[in-house]
Short mmCIF file of the N, C-alpha and C atoms (twelve columns), coordinates in Angstrom:
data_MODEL
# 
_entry.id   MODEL 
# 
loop_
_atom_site.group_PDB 
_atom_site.id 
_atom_site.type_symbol 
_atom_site.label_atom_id 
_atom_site.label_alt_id 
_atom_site.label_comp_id 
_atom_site.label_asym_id 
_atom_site.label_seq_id 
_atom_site.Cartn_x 
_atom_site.Cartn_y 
_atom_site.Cartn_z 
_atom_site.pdbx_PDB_model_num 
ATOM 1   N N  . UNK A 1   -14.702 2.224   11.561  1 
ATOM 2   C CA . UNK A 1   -14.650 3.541   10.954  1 
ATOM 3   C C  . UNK A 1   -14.752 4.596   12.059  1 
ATOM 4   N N  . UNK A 2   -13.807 5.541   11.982  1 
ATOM 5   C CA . UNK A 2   -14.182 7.097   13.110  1 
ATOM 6   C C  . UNK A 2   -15.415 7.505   12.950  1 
ATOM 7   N N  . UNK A 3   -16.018 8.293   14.338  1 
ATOM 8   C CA . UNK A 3   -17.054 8.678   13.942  1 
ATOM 9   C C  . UNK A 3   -16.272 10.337  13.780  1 
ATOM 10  N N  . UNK A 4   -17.436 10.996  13.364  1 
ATOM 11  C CA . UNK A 4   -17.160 12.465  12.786  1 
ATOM 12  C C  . UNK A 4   -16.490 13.432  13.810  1 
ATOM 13  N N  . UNK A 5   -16.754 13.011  15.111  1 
ATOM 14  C CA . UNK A 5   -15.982 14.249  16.218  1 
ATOM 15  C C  . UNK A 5   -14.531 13.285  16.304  1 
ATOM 16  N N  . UNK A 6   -13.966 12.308  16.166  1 
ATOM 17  C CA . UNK A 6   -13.033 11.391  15.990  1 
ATOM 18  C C  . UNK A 6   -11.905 12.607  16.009  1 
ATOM 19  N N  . UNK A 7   -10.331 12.353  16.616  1 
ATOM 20  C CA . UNK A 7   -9.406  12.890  16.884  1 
ATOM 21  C C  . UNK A 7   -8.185  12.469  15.586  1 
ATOM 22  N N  . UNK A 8   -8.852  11.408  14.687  1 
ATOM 23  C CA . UNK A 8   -8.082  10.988  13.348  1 
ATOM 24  C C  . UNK A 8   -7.415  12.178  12.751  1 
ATOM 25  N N  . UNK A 9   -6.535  12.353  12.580  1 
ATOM 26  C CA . UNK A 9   -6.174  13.001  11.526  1 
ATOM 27  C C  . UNK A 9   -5.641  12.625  10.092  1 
ATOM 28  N N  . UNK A 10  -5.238  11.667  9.999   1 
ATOM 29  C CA . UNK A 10  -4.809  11.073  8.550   1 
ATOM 30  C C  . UNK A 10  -4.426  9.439   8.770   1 
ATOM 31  N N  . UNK A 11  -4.368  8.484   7.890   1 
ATOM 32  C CA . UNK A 11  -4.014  7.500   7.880   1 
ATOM 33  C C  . UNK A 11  -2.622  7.029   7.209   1 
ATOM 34  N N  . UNK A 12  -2.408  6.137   7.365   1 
ATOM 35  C CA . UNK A 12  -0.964  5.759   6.465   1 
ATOM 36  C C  . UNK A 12  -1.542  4.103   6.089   1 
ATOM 37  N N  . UNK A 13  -1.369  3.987   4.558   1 
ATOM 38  C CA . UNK A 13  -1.185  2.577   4.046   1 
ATOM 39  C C  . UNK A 13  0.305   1.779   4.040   1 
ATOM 40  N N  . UNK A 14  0.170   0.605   4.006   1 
ATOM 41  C CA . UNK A 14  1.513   0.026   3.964   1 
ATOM 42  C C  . UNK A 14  0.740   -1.211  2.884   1 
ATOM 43  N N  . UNK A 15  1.709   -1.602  2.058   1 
ATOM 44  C CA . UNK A 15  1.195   -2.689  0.761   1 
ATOM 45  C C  . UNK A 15  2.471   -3.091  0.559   1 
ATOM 46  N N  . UNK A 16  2.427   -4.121  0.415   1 
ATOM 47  C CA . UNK A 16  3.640   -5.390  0.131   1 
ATOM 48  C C  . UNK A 16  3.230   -6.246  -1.093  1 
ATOM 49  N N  . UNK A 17  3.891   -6.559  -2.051  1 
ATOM 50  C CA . UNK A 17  3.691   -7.787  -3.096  1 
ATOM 51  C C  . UNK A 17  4.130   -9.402  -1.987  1 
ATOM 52  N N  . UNK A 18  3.577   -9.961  -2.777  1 
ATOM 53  C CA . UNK A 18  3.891   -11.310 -2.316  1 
ATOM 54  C C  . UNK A 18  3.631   -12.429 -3.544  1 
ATOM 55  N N  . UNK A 19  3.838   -13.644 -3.449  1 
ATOM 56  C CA . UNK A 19  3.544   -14.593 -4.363  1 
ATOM 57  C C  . UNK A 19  2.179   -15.979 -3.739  1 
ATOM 58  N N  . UNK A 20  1.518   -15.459 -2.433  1 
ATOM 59  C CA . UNK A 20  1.076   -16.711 -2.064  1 
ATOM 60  C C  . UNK A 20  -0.384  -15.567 -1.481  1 
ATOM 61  N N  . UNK A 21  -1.856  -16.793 -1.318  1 
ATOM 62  C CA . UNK A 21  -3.056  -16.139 -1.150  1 
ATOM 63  C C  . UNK A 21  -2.334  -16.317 0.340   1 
ATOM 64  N N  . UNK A 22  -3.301  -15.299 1.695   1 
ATOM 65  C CA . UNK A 22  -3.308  -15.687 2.830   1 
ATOM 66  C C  . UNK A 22  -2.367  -14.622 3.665   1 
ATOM 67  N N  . UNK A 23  -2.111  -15.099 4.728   1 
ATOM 68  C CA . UNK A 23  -1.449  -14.148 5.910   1 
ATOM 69  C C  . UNK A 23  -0.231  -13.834 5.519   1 
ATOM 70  N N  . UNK A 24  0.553   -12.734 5.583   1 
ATOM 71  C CA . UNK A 24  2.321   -12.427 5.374   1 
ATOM 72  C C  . UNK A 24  2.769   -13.632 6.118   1 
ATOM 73  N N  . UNK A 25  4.090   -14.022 5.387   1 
ATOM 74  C CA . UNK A 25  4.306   -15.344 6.164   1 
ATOM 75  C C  . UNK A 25  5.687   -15.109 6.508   1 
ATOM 76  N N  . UNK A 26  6.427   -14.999 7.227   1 
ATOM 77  C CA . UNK A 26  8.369   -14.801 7.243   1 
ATOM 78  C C  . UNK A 26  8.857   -14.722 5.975   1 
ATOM 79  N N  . UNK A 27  8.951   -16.139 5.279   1 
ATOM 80  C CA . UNK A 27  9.909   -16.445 4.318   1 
ATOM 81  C C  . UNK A 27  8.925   -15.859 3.030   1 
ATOM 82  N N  . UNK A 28  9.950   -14.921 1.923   1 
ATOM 83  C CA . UNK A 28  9.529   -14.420 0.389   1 
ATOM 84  C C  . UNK A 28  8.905   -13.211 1.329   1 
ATOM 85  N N  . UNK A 29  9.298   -12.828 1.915   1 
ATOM 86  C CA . UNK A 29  8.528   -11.581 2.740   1 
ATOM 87  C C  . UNK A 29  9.457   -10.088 2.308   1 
ATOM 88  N N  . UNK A 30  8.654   -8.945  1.202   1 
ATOM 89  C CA . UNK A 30  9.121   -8.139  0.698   1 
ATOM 90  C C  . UNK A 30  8.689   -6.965  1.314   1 
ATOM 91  N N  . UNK A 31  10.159  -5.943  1.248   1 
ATOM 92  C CA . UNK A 31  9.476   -4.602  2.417   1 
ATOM 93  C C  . UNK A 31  8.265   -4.154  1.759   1 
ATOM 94  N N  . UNK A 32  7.230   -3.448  3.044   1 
ATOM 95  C CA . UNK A 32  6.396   -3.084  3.160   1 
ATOM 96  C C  . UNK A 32  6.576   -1.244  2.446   1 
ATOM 97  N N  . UNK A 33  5.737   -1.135  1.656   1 
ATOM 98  C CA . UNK A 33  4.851   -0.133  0.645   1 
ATOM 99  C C  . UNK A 33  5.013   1.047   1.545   1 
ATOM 100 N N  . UNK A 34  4.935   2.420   1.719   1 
ATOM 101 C CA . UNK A 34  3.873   3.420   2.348   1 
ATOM 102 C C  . UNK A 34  3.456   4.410   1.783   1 
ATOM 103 N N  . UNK A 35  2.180   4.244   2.171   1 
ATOM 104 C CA . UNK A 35  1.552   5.604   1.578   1 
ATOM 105 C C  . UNK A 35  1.087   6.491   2.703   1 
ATOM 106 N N  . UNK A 36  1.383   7.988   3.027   1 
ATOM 107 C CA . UNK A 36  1.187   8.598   4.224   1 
ATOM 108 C C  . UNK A 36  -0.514  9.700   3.655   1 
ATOM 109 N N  . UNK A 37  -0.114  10.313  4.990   1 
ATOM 110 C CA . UNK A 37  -1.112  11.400  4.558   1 
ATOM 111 C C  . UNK A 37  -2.394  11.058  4.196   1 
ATOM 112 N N  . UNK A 38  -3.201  10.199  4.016   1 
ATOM 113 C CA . UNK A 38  -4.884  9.819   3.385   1 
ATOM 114 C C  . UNK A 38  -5.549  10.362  4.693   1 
ATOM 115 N N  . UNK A 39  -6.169  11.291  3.665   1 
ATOM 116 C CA . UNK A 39  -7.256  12.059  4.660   1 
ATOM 117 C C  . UNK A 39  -8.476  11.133  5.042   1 
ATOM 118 N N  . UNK A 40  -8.700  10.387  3.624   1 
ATOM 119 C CA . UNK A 40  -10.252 9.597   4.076   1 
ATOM 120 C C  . UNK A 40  -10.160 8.687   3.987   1 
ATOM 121 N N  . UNK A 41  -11.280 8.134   4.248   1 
ATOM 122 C CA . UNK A 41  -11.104 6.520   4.428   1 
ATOM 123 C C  . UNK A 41  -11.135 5.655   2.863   1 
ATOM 124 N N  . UNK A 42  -11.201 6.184   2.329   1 
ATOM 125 C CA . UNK A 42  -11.091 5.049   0.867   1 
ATOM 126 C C  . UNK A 42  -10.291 5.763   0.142   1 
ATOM 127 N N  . UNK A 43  -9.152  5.189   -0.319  1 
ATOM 128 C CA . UNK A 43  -8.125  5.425   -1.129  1 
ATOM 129 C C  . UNK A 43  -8.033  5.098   -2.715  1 
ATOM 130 N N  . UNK A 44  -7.291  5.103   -3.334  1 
ATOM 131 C CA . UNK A 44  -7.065  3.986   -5.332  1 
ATOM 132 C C  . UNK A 44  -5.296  3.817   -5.244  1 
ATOM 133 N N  . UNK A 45  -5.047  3.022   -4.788  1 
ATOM 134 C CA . UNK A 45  -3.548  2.775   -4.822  1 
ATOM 135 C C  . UNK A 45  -3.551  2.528   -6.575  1 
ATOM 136 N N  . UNK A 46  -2.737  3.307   -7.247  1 
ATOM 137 C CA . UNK A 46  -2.558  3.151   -8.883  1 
ATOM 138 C C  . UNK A 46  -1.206  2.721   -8.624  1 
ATOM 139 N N  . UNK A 47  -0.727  2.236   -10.225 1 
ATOM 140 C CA . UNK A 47  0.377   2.247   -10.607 1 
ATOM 141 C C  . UNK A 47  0.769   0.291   -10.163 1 
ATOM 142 N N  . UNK A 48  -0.088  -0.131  -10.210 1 
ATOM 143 C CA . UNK A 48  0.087   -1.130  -9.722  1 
ATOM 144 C C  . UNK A 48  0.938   -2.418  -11.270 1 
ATOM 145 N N  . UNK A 49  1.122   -3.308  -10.719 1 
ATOM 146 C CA . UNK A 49  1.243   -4.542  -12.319 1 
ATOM 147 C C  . UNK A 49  1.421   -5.924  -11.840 1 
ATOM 148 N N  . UNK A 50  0.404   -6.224  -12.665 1 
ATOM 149 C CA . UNK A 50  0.285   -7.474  -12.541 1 
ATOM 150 C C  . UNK A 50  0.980   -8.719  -12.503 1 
ATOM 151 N N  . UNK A 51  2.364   -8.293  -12.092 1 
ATOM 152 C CA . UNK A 51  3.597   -9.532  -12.011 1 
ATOM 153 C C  . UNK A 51  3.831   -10.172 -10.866 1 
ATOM 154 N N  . UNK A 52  3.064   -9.991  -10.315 1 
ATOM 155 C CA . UNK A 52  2.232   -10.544 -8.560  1 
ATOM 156 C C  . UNK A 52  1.217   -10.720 -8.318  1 
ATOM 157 N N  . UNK A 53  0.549   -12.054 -8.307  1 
ATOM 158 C CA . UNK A 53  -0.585  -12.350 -7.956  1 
ATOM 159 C C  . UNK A 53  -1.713  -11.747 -6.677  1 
ATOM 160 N N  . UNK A 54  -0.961  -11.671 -5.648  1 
ATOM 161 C CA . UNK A 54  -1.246  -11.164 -4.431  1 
ATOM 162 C C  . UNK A 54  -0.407  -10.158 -3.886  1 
ATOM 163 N N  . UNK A 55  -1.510  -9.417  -3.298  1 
ATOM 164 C CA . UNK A 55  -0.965  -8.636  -2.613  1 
ATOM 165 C C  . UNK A 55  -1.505  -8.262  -0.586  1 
ATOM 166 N N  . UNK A 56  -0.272  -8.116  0.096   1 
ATOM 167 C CA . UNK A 56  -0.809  -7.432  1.392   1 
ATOM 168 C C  . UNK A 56  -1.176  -6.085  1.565   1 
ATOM 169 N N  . UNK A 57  -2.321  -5.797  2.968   1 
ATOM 170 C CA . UNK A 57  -2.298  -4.287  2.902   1 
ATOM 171 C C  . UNK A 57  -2.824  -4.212  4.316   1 
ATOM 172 N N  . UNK A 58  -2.263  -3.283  4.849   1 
ATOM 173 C CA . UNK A 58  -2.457  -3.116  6.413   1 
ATOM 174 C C  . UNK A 58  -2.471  -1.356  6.494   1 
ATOM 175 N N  . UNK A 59  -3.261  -0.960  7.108   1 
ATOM 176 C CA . UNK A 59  -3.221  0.444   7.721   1 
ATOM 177 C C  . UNK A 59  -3.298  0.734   9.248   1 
ATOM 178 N N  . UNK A 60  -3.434  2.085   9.443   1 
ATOM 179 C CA . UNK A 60  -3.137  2.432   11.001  1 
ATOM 180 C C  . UNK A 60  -3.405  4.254   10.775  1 
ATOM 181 N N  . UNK A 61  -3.970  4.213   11.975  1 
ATOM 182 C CA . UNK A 61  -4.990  5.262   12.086  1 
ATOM 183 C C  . UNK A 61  -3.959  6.681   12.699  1 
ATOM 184 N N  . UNK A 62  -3.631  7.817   12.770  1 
ATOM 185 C CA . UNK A 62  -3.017  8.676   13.092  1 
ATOM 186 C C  . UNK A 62  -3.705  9.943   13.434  1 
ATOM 187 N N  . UNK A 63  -3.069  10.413  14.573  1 
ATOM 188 C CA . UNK A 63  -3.645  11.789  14.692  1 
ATOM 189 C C  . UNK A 63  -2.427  13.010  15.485  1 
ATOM 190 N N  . UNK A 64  -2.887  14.179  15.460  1 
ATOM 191 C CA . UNK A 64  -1.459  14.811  15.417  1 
ATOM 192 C C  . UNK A 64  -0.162  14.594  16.333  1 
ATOM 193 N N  . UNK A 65  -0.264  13.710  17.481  1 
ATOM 194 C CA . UNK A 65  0.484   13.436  18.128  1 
ATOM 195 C C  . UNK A 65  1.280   12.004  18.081  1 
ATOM 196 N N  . UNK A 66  0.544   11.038  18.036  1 
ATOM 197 C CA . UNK A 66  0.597   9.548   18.338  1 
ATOM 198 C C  . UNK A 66  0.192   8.909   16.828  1 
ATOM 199 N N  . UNK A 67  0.388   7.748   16.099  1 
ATOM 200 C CA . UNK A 67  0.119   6.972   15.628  1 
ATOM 201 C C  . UNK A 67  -0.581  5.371   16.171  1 
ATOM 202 N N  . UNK A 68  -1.399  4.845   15.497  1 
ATOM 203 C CA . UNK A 68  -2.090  3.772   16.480  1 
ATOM 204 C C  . UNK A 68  -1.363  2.609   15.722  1 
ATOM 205 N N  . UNK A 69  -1.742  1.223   16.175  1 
ATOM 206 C CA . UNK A 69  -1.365  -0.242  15.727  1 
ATOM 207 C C  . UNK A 69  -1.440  -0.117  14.116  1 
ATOM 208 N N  . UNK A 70  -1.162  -0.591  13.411  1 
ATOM 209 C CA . UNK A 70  -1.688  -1.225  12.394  1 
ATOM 210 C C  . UNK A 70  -2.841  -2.546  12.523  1 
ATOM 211 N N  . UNK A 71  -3.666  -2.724  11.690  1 
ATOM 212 C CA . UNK A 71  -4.555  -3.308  11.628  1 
ATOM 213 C C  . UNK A 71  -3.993  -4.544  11.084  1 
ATOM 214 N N  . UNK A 72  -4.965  -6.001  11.335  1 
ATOM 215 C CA . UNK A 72  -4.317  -6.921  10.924  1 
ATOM 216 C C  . UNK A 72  -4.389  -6.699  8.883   1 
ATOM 217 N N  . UNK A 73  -2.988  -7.773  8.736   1 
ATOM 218 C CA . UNK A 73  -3.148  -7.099  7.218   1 
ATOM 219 C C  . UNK A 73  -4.001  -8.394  6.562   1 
ATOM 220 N N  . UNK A 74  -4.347  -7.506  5.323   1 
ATOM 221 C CA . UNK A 74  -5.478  -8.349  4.192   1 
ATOM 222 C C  . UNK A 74  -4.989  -8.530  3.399   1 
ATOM 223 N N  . UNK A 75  -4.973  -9.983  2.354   1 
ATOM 224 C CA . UNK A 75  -4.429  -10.265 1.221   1 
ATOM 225 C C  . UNK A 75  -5.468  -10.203 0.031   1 
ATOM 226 N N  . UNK A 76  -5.195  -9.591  -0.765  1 
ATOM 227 C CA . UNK A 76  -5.891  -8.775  -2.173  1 
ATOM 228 C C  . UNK A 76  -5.131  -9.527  -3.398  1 
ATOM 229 N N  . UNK A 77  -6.017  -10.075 -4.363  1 
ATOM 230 C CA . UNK A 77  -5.497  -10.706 -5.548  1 
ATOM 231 C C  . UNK A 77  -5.775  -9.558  -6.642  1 
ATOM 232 N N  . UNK A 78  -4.703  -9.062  -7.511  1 
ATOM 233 C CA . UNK A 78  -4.137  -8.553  -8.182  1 
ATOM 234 C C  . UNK A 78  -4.903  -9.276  -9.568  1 
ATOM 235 N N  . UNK A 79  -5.864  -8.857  -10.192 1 
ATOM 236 C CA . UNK A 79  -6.330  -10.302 -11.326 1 
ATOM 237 C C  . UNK A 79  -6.132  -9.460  -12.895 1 
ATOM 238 N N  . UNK A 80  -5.482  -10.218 -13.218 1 
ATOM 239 C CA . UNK A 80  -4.802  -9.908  -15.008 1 
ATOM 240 C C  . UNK A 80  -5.921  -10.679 -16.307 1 
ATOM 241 N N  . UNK A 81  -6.348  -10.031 -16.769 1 
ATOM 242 C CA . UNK A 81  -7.207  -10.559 -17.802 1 
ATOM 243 C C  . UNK A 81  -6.373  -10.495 -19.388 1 
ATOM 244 N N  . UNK A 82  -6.435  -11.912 -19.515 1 
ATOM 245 C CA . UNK A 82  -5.355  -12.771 -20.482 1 
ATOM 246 C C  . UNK A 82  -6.425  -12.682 -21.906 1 
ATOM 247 N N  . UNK A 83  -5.892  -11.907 -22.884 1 
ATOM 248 C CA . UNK A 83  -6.239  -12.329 -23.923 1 
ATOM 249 C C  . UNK A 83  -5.976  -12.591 -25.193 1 
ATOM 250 N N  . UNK A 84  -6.058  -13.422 -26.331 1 
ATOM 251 C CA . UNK A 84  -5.314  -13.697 -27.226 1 
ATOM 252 C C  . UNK A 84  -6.215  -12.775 -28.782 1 
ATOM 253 N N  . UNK A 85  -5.134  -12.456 -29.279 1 
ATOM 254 C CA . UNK A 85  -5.555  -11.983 -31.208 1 
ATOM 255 C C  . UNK A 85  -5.748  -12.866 -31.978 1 
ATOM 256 N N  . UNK A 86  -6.623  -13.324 -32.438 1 
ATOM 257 C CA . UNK A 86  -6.709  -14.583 -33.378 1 
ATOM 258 C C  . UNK A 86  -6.887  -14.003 -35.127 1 
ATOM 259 N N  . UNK A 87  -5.473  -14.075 -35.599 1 
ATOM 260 C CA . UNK A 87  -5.632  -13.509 -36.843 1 
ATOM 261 C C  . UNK A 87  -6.318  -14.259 -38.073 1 
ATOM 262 N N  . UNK A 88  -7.319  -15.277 -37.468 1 
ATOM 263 C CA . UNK A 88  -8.211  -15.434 -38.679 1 
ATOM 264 C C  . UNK A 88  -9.132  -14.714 -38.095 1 
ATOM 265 N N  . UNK A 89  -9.345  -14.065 -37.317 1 
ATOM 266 C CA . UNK A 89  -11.034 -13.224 -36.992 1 
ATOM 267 C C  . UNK A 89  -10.516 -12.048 -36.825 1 
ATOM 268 N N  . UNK A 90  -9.233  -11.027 -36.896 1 
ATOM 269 C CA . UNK A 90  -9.550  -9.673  -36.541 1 
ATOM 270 C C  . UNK A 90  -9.439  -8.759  -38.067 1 
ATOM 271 N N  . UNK A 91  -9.448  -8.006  -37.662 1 
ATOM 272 C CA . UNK A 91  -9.722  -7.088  -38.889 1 
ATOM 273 C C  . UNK A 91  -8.269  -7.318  -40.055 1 
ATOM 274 N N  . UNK A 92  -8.861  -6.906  -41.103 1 
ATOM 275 C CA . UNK A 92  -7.948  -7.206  -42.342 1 
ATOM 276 C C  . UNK A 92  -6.780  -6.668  -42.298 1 
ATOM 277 N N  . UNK A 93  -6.489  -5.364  -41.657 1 
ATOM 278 C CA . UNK A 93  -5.511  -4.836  -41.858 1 
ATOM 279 C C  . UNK A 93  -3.925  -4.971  -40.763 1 
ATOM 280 N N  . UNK A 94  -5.023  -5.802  -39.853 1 
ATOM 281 C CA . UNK A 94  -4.382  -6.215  -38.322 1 
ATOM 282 C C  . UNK A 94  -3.486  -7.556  -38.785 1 
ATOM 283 N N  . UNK A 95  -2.227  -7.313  -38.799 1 
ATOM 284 C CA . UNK A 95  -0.712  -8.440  -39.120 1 
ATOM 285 C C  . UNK A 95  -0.823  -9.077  -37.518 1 
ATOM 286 N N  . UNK A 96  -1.634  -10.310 -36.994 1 
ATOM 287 C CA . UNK A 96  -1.078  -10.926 -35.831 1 
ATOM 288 C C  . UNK A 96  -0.455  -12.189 -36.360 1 
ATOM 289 N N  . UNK A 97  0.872   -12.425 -35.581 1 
ATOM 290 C CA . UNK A 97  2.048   -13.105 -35.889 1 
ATOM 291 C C  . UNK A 97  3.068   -13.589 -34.166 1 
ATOM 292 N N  . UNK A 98  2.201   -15.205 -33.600 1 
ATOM 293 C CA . UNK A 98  2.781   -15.152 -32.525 1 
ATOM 294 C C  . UNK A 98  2.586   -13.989 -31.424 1 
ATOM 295 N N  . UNK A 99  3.304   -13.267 -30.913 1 
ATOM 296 C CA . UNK A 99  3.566   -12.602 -29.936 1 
ATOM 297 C C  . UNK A 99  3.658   -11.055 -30.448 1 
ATOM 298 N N  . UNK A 100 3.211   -10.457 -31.602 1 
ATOM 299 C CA . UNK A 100 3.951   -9.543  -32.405 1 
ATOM 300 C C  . UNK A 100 2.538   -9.030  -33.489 1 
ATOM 301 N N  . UNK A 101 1.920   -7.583  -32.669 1 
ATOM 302 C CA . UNK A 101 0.269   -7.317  -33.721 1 
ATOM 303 C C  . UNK A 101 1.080   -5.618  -34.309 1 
ATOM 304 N N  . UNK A 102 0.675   -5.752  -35.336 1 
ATOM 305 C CA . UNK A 102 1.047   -4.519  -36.923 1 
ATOM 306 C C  . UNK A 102 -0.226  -4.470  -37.331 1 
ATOM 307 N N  . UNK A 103 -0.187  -2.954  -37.590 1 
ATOM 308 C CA . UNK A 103 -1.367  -2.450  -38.589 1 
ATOM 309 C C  . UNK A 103 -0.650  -2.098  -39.630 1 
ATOM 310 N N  . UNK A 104 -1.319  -2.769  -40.741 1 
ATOM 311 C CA . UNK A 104 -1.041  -2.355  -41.917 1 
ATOM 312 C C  . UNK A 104 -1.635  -1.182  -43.209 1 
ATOM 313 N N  . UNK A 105 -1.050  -0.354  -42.597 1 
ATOM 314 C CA . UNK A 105 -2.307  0.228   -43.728 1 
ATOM 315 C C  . UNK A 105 -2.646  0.511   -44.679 1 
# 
């Protein structure tokens, strides 16, 4: 982390999807994400979906002249919480049918 007299001026993220836990590997290797401009050090990348298990993320430190390395990148699991309607237990008015929930009213 910079300390406070630090010459940082902003950071840039880079985030890639992938299908496997672990290091970017050559092969299934999808262009890299960017996000510019982050003033501070903790970001909320939104907008994300869960049709990728994993994900990469590498940053690199900038200041008004020069840009530095990127950092080695980190693989982040993306986790989807699966759940099912069971239409003998939900409410009376709730039609679940397969793949397909109606309120009836």
């Amino acid at each position: 982390m910079p300390d406070e007299d630090s010459k940082i001026d902003h950071y840039v993220l880079e985030y890639r999807r992938t299908n496997f836990e672990g290091p970017p590997r050559a092969k299934e290797d999808q262009p890299w994400m960017v996000v510019e401009g982050i003033k501070g050090t903790e970001y909320t990348l939104s907008g994300l979906k869960f049709d990728m298990k994993y994900m990469n993320f590498r940053v690199r430190a900038c200041n008004k002249a020069v840009a530095g390395e990127f950092s080695e990148p980190v693989t982040l699991e993306t986790r989807a919480f699966m759940f099912r309607l069971d239409a003998s237990t939900c409410h009376q008015n709730l039609r679940v049918e397969d793949l397909s929930v109606e309120w009836d009213a």
